[in-house]
Coordinates of C-alpha atoms and ligand atoms in Angstrom, one line a residue:
M1 CA 22.5 -4.9 19.8
S2 CA 24.9 -2.5 21.5
R3 CA 26.3 0.4 19.4
D4 CA 29.8 -1.2 19.4
E5 CA 28.5 -4.5 18.2
M6 CA 26.5 -2.8 15.5
R7 CA 29.4 -0.8 14.3
E8 CA 31.6 -3.8 14.2
L9 CA 28.9 -5.7 12.2
Q10 CA 28.5 -2.7 9.8
G11 CA 32.3 -2.5 9.3
R12 CA 32.6 -6.1 8.4
R13 CA 29.6 -5.9 6.0
L14 CA 30.9 -2.7 4.4
H15 CA 34.2 -4.3 3.6
K16 CA 32.4 -7.3 2.1
V17 CA 30.1 -5.2 -0.1
V18 CA 33.0 -3.0 -1.3
D19 CA 34.9 -6.1 -2.2
Y20 CA 31.8 -7.4 -4.0
V21 CA 31.1 -4.4 -6.1
Y22 CA 34.8 -3.9 -6.9
H23 CA 34.8 -7.3 -8.5
N24 CA 31.4 -7.3 -10.0
V25 CA 30.5 -3.7 -11.0
P26 CA 32.9 -2.0 -13.5
F27 CA 31.3 1.4 -12.6
Y28 CA 32.5 1.0 -9.0
R29 CA 35.8 -0.6 -9.8
N30 CA 36.7 2.3 -12.1
K31 CA 35.6 4.9 -9.5
L32 CA 37.6 3.2 -6.7
Q33 CA 40.6 2.8 -8.9
Q34 CA 40.5 6.4 -9.9
M35 CA 40.5 7.3 -6.2
G36 CA 43.4 4.9 -5.5
L37 CA 41.2 2.7 -3.3
E38 CA 41.3 -1.1 -2.8
P39 CA 38.7 -3.0 -1.0
D40 CA 41.1 -3.8 1.8
D41 CA 41.5 -0.1 2.5
I42 CA 37.9 -0.3 4.0
K43 CA 38.4 -1.8 7.5
T44 CA 35.9 -0.2 9.7
I45 CA 32.6 1.6 9.2
D46 CA 34.3 4.9 9.6
D47 CA 36.2 4.3 6.4
I48 CA 32.9 4.8 4.6
R49 CA 33.9 8.4 4.2
L50 CA 36.6 7.4 1.8
L51 CA 34.1 5.9 -0.6
P52 CA 32.5 7.7 -3.6
F53 CA 28.9 8.8 -3.7
T54 CA 26.3 7.4 -6.0
T55 CA 23.6 9.6 -7.5
K56 CA 20.3 9.1 -9.3
Q57 CA 22.1 10.3 -12.4
D58 CA 24.6 7.4 -12.1
L59 CA 21.7 5.0 -12.1
R60 CA 20.3 6.7 -15.2
D61 CA 23.6 6.7 -17.0
N62 CA 23.9 3.0 -16.4
Y63 CA 20.3 2.1 -17.4
P64 CA 19.0 -0.5 -17.2
Y65 CA 21.4 -3.0 -15.6
G66 CA 24.8 -1.3 -15.5
L67 CA 25.0 -1.1 -11.7
Q68 CA 23.7 -4.6 -11.1
A69 CA 26.3 -6.8 -9.4
A70 CA 24.6 -10.2 -9.5
P71 CA 24.4 -12.1 -12.8
Q72 CA 20.9 -12.0 -14.4
S73 CA 20.3 -15.7 -13.6
E74 CA 20.4 -14.8 -9.9
I75 CA 17.8 -12.0 -10.2
V76 CA 14.3 -13.1 -9.3
R77 CA 12.5 -9.8 -9.5
V78 CA 12.8 -6.3 -10.8
H79 CA 11.1 -3.2 -9.7
A80 CA 11.3 0.3 -11.2
S81 CA 11.0 3.8 -9.8
S82 CA 8.6 6.0 -11.7
G83 CA 11.3 7.4 -14.0
T84 CA 9.5 10.6 -14.6
T85 CA 12.6 12.5 -15.6
G86 CA 14.0 10.1 -18.1
N87 CA 14.9 6.4 -17.9
P88 CA 13.2 4.7 -15.0
T89 CA 15.6 3.2 -12.4
I90 CA 15.5 -0.5 -12.7
V91 CA 16.3 -2.4 -9.5
G92 CA 17.0 -6.1 -9.6
Y93 CA 16.7 -8.3 -6.5
T94 CA 18.1 -11.7 -5.8
H95 CA 16.4 -14.4 -3.8
K96 CA 18.4 -13.3 -0.7
D97 CA 17.5 -9.7 -1.3
I98 CA 13.8 -10.5 -1.2
G99 CA 14.4 -12.4 2.0
V100 CA 16.1 -9.4 3.6
W101 CA 13.4 -7.1 2.4
S102 CA 10.7 -9.3 3.8
E103 CA 12.5 -9.6 7.1
C104 CA 13.0 -5.9 7.5
M105 CA 9.4 -5.3 6.5
A106 CA 8.3 -7.8 9.1
R107 CA 10.5 -5.9 11.7
C108 CA 8.5 -2.7 10.8
L109 CA 5.2 -4.4 11.3
T110 CA 6.3 -6.0 14.6
A111 CA 7.4 -2.5 15.9
Y112 CA 3.9 -1.3 15.1
G113 CA 2.4 -4.1 17.1
I114 CA 1.3 -6.4 14.3
T115 CA 1.3 -10.1 15.0
R116 CA 0.2 -13.3 13.3
A117 CA -3.3 -12.8 14.7
D118 CA -3.7 -9.7 12.5
T119 CA -5.4 -9.3 9.1
F120 CA -3.4 -6.7 7.2
S121 CA -4.5 -4.9 4.1
V122 CA -1.9 -3.6 1.7
A123 CA -3.2 -0.6 -0.2
Y124 CA -0.1 0.6 -1.9
G125 CA 0.0 0.0 -5.6
Y126 CA 1.0 -3.5 -6.7
G127 CA 3.3 -3.5 -9.7
L128 CA 6.6 -2.0 -10.6
F129 CA 6.3 0.3 -7.6
T130 CA 7.9 -1.3 -4.6
G131 CA 5.1 -0.4 -2.1
G132 CA 2.6 -3.1 -2.7
L133 CA 4.7 -6.3 -3.1
G134 CA 7.3 -5.0 -0.6
A135 CA 4.7 -4.6 2.2
H136 CA 2.9 -7.7 1.2
Y137 CA 5.9 -10.0 1.6
G138 CA 6.6 -8.6 5.0
V139 CA 3.0 -9.3 6.1
E140 CA 3.3 -12.9 4.9
N141 CA 6.8 -13.3 6.4
L142 CA 5.5 -12.2 9.8
G143 CA 2.6 -14.7 9.4
A144 CA -0.2 -12.2 9.6
T145 CA -3.0 -12.5 6.9
A146 CA -2.2 -10.4 3.9
V147 CA -5.1 -8.7 2.0
P148 CA -3.7 -7.4 -1.3
A149 CA -6.3 -4.7 -1.7
S150 CA -3.9 -2.4 -3.7
T151 CA -5.3 1.1 -4.6
G152 CA -8.5 2.0 -6.4
N153 CA -12.0 0.6 -5.7
T154 CA -12.1 2.3 -2.4
E155 CA -15.7 1.3 -1.5
K156 CA -14.9 -2.3 -2.0
H157 CA -11.9 -1.9 0.2
V158 CA -14.0 -0.3 3.0
R159 CA -16.4 -3.2 2.8
L160 CA -13.5 -5.7 3.2
I161 CA -12.1 -3.7 6.1
R162 CA -15.5 -4.0 7.8
D163 CA -16.4 -7.6 6.8
L164 CA -13.0 -9.2 7.3
G165 CA -12.3 -7.3 10.5
I166 CA -9.0 -6.0 9.0
T167 CA -6.8 -4.7 11.8
G168 CA -3.8 -3.3 9.9
L169 CA -3.5 -1.1 6.9
A170 CA -0.5 0.1 4.8
C171 CA -1.0 2.9 2.3
T172 CA 0.0 6.5 1.6
P173 CA -1.3 9.0 4.2
S174 CA -3.3 10.8 1.6
Y175 CA -5.0 7.5 0.6
A176 CA -5.8 6.8 4.2
L177 CA -7.7 10.1 4.4
H178 CA -9.4 9.3 1.2
L179 CA -10.4 6.0 2.6
A180 CA -11.7 7.7 5.8
E181 CA -13.8 10.0 3.7
T182 CA -15.2 7.2 1.5
M183 CA -16.1 5.3 4.7
E184 CA -17.9 8.3 6.1
K185 CA -19.8 8.7 2.8
M186 CA -20.8 5.1 2.9
G187 CA -22.1 5.5 6.5
V188 CA -19.5 3.2 7.9
T189 CA -18.3 4.4 11.3
K190 CA -15.2 3.8 13.3
D191 CA -17.2 1.5 15.5
D192 CA -18.1 -0.7 12.6
I193 CA -14.4 -1.5 11.9
R194 CA -11.5 -3.0 13.8
L195 CA -8.5 -1.1 12.3
R196 CA -5.9 -0.4 14.9
V197 CA -2.6 0.0 13.1
G198 CA -1.7 2.1 10.0
A199 CA 1.7 2.0 8.2
F200 CA 1.9 5.2 6.3
G201 CA 4.6 6.4 3.9
A202 CA 5.8 6.8 0.4
E203 CA 5.2 10.6 0.6
P204 CA 5.9 13.3 3.2
W205 CA 3.3 13.8 6.0
T206 CA 3.0 15.8 9.1
E207 CA 2.0 15.4 12.7
D208 CA -1.3 17.2 12.0
M209 CA -2.0 14.7 9.2
R210 CA -1.3 11.8 11.7
C211 CA -3.8 13.2 14.2
E212 CA -6.4 13.6 11.5
I213 CA -6.0 10.1 10.1
E214 CA -5.9 8.5 13.6
S215 CA -9.0 10.2 14.8
R216 CA -11.0 9.4 11.6
L217 CA -10.0 5.8 11.2
G218 CA -9.6 5.0 14.9
L219 CA -6.1 3.6 14.6
Q220 CA -2.5 4.3 15.5
G221 CA -0.6 5.7 12.5
Y222 CA 3.1 4.9 12.1
N223 CA 5.7 6.1 9.6
L224 CA 7.1 3.7 7.1
Y225 CA 10.0 4.9 4.9
G226 CA 11.8 3.5 2.0
L227 CA 13.0 4.0 -1.5
S228 CA 13.3 1.5 -4.4
E229 CA 17.0 2.2 -5.1
I230 CA 17.9 1.0 -1.6
M231 CA 15.1 -1.7 -1.2
G232 CA 11.6 -0.3 -1.0
P233 CA 9.4 0.2 2.1
C234 CA 11.2 -1.2 5.2
V235 CA 14.3 1.0 5.3
S236 CA 13.0 2.7 8.5
Y237 CA 9.9 2.5 10.7
E238 CA 8.5 4.2 13.7
C239 CA 8.1 2.3 16.9
Q240 CA 5.2 2.8 19.3
C241 CA 7.1 5.8 20.8
K242 CA 6.5 7.7 17.6
H243 CA 9.7 9.6 18.0
G244 CA 11.7 9.2 14.9
S245 CA 11.9 6.2 12.6
H246 CA 14.4 3.4 13.4
I247 CA 16.6 2.5 10.5
C248 CA 17.4 -1.1 9.7
E249 CA 21.0 -0.1 9.9
D250 CA 22.4 -3.6 9.9
H251 CA 21.4 -3.6 6.2
F252 CA 21.2 0.1 5.2
F253 CA 23.9 2.3 6.6
P254 CA 22.8 5.9 7.0
E255 CA 24.8 9.1 6.8
I256 CA 23.7 12.8 6.8
I257 CA 25.6 15.2 4.6
N258 CA 25.5 18.8 3.6
P259 CA 24.2 18.5 0.0
D260 CA 26.5 21.4 -1.2
T261 CA 29.8 20.5 0.5
L262 CA 29.1 16.7 0.7
E263 CA 30.6 16.8 4.2
P264 CA 28.9 15.0 7.1
V265 CA 26.7 17.3 9.3
P266 CA 26.5 16.7 13.1
M267 CA 23.8 14.5 14.5
G268 CA 20.5 16.3 14.9
T269 CA 21.3 18.8 12.0
V270 CA 19.2 18.7 8.9
G271 CA 21.0 17.4 5.9
E272 CA 20.7 15.0 2.9
L273 CA 20.2 11.4 3.8
V274 CA 22.7 9.0 2.2
F275 CA 22.5 5.2 2.3
T276 CA 24.9 2.4 1.7
T277 CA 23.4 -1.1 1.3
L278 CA 25.4 -3.5 3.5
T279 CA 24.0 -6.8 2.4
K280 CA 22.4 -6.4 -1.0
E281 CA 23.3 -8.7 -3.8
G282 CA 21.3 -7.5 -6.8
M283 CA 22.1 -3.9 -7.0
P284 CA 24.3 -2.8 -4.0
L285 CA 24.8 0.9 -3.8
L286 CA 27.6 2.8 -2.1
R287 CA 26.7 6.1 -0.4
Y288 CA 23.5 6.7 -2.5
R289 CA 22.3 10.3 -2.2
T290 CA 18.6 10.0 -1.6
R291 CA 17.9 13.8 -1.9
D292 CA 15.6 13.5 1.1
L293 CA 16.3 16.0 3.8
C294 CA 16.0 15.1 7.5
T295 CA 17.9 14.6 10.7
L296 CA 19.5 11.5 12.3
M297 CA 19.1 10.9 16.1
E298 CA 21.3 8.7 18.2
G299 CA 20.6 7.4 21.6
E300 CA 18.5 4.5 22.9
C301 CA 14.8 4.8 22.3
E302 CA 12.3 4.3 25.1
C303 CA 11.1 1.2 23.2
G304 CA 14.6 -0.3 23.9
R305 CA 15.7 -0.4 20.3
T306 CA 19.2 0.9 19.8
A307 CA 19.0 1.5 16.1
V308 CA 19.6 5.0 14.9
R309 CA 16.4 7.0 14.1
M310 CA 15.7 9.5 11.4
G311 CA 13.3 12.4 11.7
R312 CA 10.5 13.2 9.3
I313 CA 11.4 13.9 5.7
L314 CA 11.4 17.7 5.6
G315 CA 11.9 18.2 1.9
R316 CA 14.1 17.4 -0.9
S317 CA 17.5 18.7 -2.1
D318 CA 16.2 18.7 -5.7
D319 CA 12.9 20.2 -6.9
M320 CA 11.0 17.0 -7.2
L321 CA 7.3 17.0 -6.1
I322 CA 5.5 13.9 -5.1
I323 CA 1.9 14.2 -6.4
R324 CA -0.4 11.2 -5.8
G325 CA 2.8 9.2 -5.1
I326 CA 4.2 10.0 -8.5
N327 CA 7.4 12.0 -8.9
V328 CA 6.9 15.2 -10.8
F329 CA 9.6 17.7 -11.7
P330 CA 8.6 21.2 -12.7
S331 CA 11.2 20.9 -15.5
Q332 CA 9.0 18.2 -17.2
V333 CA 6.1 20.5 -17.3
E334 CA 8.4 23.2 -18.7
S335 CA 9.6 21.0 -21.5
V336 CA 6.1 20.1 -22.6
I337 CA 5.1 23.7 -22.6
L338 CA 8.2 24.8 -24.5
S339 CA 7.6 22.2 -27.1
T340 CA 4.1 23.5 -27.8
E341 CA 4.0 26.6 -30.0
E342 CA 0.8 28.1 -28.6
F343 CA 2.2 28.8 -25.2
E344 CA 4.5 31.3 -23.6
P345 CA 7.3 29.8 -21.5
H346 CA 5.6 31.2 -18.3
Y347 CA 3.8 28.7 -16.2
Q348 CA 2.9 27.8 -12.7
L349 CA 2.2 24.5 -11.0
V350 CA -0.5 24.6 -8.4
I351 CA -1.0 21.6 -6.2
D352 CA -4.1 21.3 -4.0
R353 CA -5.5 18.5 -2.0
V354 CA -9.2 18.0 -2.8
D355 CA -11.1 15.3 -1.0
N356 CA -7.7 14.2 0.3
L357 CA -6.4 13.5 -3.2
D358 CA -3.7 15.7 -4.8
R359 CA -4.8 17.8 -7.8
L360 CA -2.3 19.4 -10.1
T361 CA -3.2 22.5 -12.0
V362 CA -0.9 23.9 -14.7
R363 CA -1.4 27.6 -15.3
V364 CA 0.1 28.7 -18.6
E365 CA 0.0 31.8 -20.8
L366 CA -1.5 31.5 -24.3
R367 CA 0.4 33.6 -26.9
N368 CA -1.4 36.6 -28.2
E369 CA -1.6 35.2 -31.7
F370 CA -3.5 32.1 -30.5
M371 CA -5.9 34.0 -28.2
T372 CA -9.5 33.7 -29.3
D373 CA -12.9 34.2 -27.8
L374 CA -14.2 31.0 -29.3
L375 CA -14.6 28.8 -26.2
P376 CA -14.4 25.4 -28.1
D377 CA -11.0 26.4 -29.5
L378 CA -9.8 27.3 -26.0
A379 CA -11.1 24.0 -24.6
A380 CA -9.4 22.1 -27.4
L381 CA -6.1 23.8 -26.6
E382 CA -6.5 22.9 -22.9
R383 CA -7.2 19.4 -23.8
K384 CA -4.2 19.2 -26.1
L385 CA -1.8 20.3 -23.4
S386 CA -3.5 18.2 -20.8
E387 CA -3.1 15.1 -22.9
K388 CA 0.6 15.9 -23.6
L389 CA 1.2 16.4 -19.9
K390 CA -0.5 13.2 -19.0
S391 CA 1.7 11.2 -21.3
V392 CA 4.8 12.7 -19.9
L393 CA 3.9 12.9 -16.2
S394 CA 1.7 9.8 -15.9
I395 CA -0.8 11.9 -13.9
R396 CA -3.6 14.0 -15.0
A397 CA -3.2 17.8 -14.8
K398 CA -5.9 20.4 -15.1
V399 CA -4.8 23.1 -17.6
Q400 CA -5.7 26.7 -17.0
L401 CA -5.1 29.1 -19.9
L402 CA -4.2 32.7 -19.1
P403 CA -3.7 35.7 -21.3
Q404 CA -0.1 36.5 -22.3
G405 CA 1.6 38.5 -19.6
T406 CA -0.6 37.6 -16.7
L407 CA 1.8 35.6 -14.5
E408 CA 4.1 37.6 -12.3
R409 CA 7.6 37.8 -13.7
S410 CA 10.2 37.2 -11.1
Q411 CA 13.4 39.0 -10.6
G412 CA 15.4 36.1 -9.2
K413 CA 14.4 32.5 -8.7
S414 CA 10.9 32.2 -10.1
K415 CA 8.1 30.7 -8.0
R416 CA 6.9 28.0 -10.3
V417 CA 5.3 25.9 -7.7
I418 CA 2.4 26.7 -5.4
D419 CA 1.9 23.8 -3.1
N420 CA -1.3 24.3 -1.1
R421 CA -1.2 20.9 0.5
K422 CA -0.4 21.2 4.2
L423 CA 2.4 18.7 4.2
Ligands
ADP1 P1 10.7 6.9 -6.8 O1 9.6 7.8 -6.3 O2 12.0 7.6 -7.1 O3 10.1 6.0 -7.9 P2 10.2 5.4 -4.6 O4 8.8 5.2 -5.1 O5 10.9 4.3 -4.0 O6 11.1 6.0 -5.7 O7 10.0 6.7 -3.6 C1 11.0 7.0 -2.6 C2 10.9 8.4 -2.1 O8 9.5 8.5 -1.6 C3 11.8 8.7 -1.0 O9 13.1 9.0 -1.5 C4 11.1 9.8 -0.3 O10 11.3 11.0 -1.0 C5 9.6 9.4 -0.5 N1 9.1 8.7 0.8 C6 9.0 7.4 1.0 N2 8.6 7.1 2.2 C7 8.4 8.3 2.8 C8 8.0 8.7 4.1 N3 7.6 7.8 5.0 N4 7.9 10.0 4.4 C9 8.3 10.9 3.5 N5 8.7 10.6 2.2 C10 8.8 9.3 1.9
ZN2 ZN1 11.8 3.1 19.4

């Protein structure tokens, strides 16, 4: 589609979605009315700048269904984001939404070179997380053979990859490396398997990581980006040129803004990615701030696609960490520590990648009055904190107790996070 045709389509769809939320979501109607806006004020895609932003906090404040536009009887599925900082975000999909999602996901797979002849293994988690089912429906929609391997039981997965001649794989880049390692331990070599395409995403990864995975699994690795609030995996995908990820912009309209001023930044400049869903029925969002930092690139790609591309995710405009695919905020660790009398409010999060899996260590100071040289007592304290952290973060953290006053006290912004992963 030419740029002009695309913009025309986006403009029409934007008007429709604004009209739809105005009449179905009190939150948006109130916002628009406060700004003196009527749906008919939105005529072209450029008018998007008139619209209010939506934030993660808005989703939380309206938990669980406050931003849902479709009646519950039309919702055929819900997913939830991890919700590590409070209420999880619940996203409801109508039948049509699932159809759009499957179509966009099939587009991604097609761009990677997957066809009906492929057997494709989905090794994202199946469940409330959008990764598993999202990718799965795309594979089926395309007509390839879906193998819902999910995560865990990696040895069994390696055997399936070998025995079924699996040619495509979707998972996080870190899981791909773990898989490679498991394969090597089992004595299965690249020549024993037929993998040729990997769809990797759900966490940031680098070009170095791509080279490593490609050479160890003997496949071509492509980026797959998405977020549950907007849809799930399928929002953007790399084509075989591997030069930015094409956005399904007929459904998800992208903008790049300065997160401080909220003003648009020029093409090619790093800023916060913002999406407006143009066709969603279940929970349409206007100008949703993803907190993901990246660039947008215009111009036709060598593959012939005209869709705008986004660069790699370079970081986040909040302090969220993604550890083993789970969102972790340093503030969560802080609140656990502060609610436990034995510890000083000085702590550090150290994240390492061991055997290609992320490992979180929480280093924390023990108050003098609780210091003891009885090892079982110290071990019990570590366990106590570790269990509390597990229940709040949903991932296991190793606790390292330090004598009071050990951690460096900072003058300004403290360095609470040491991320040793080469992301
Ligand atoms: P949540 O983590 O909030 O539950 P999701 O599971 O949908 O929501 O995760 C979406 C987030 O995951 C994105 O906003 C982004 O930070 C990260 N992400 C997803 N895909 C990629 C990718 N290909 N590269 C980098 N980061 C990604
Ligand atoms: Zn391309």
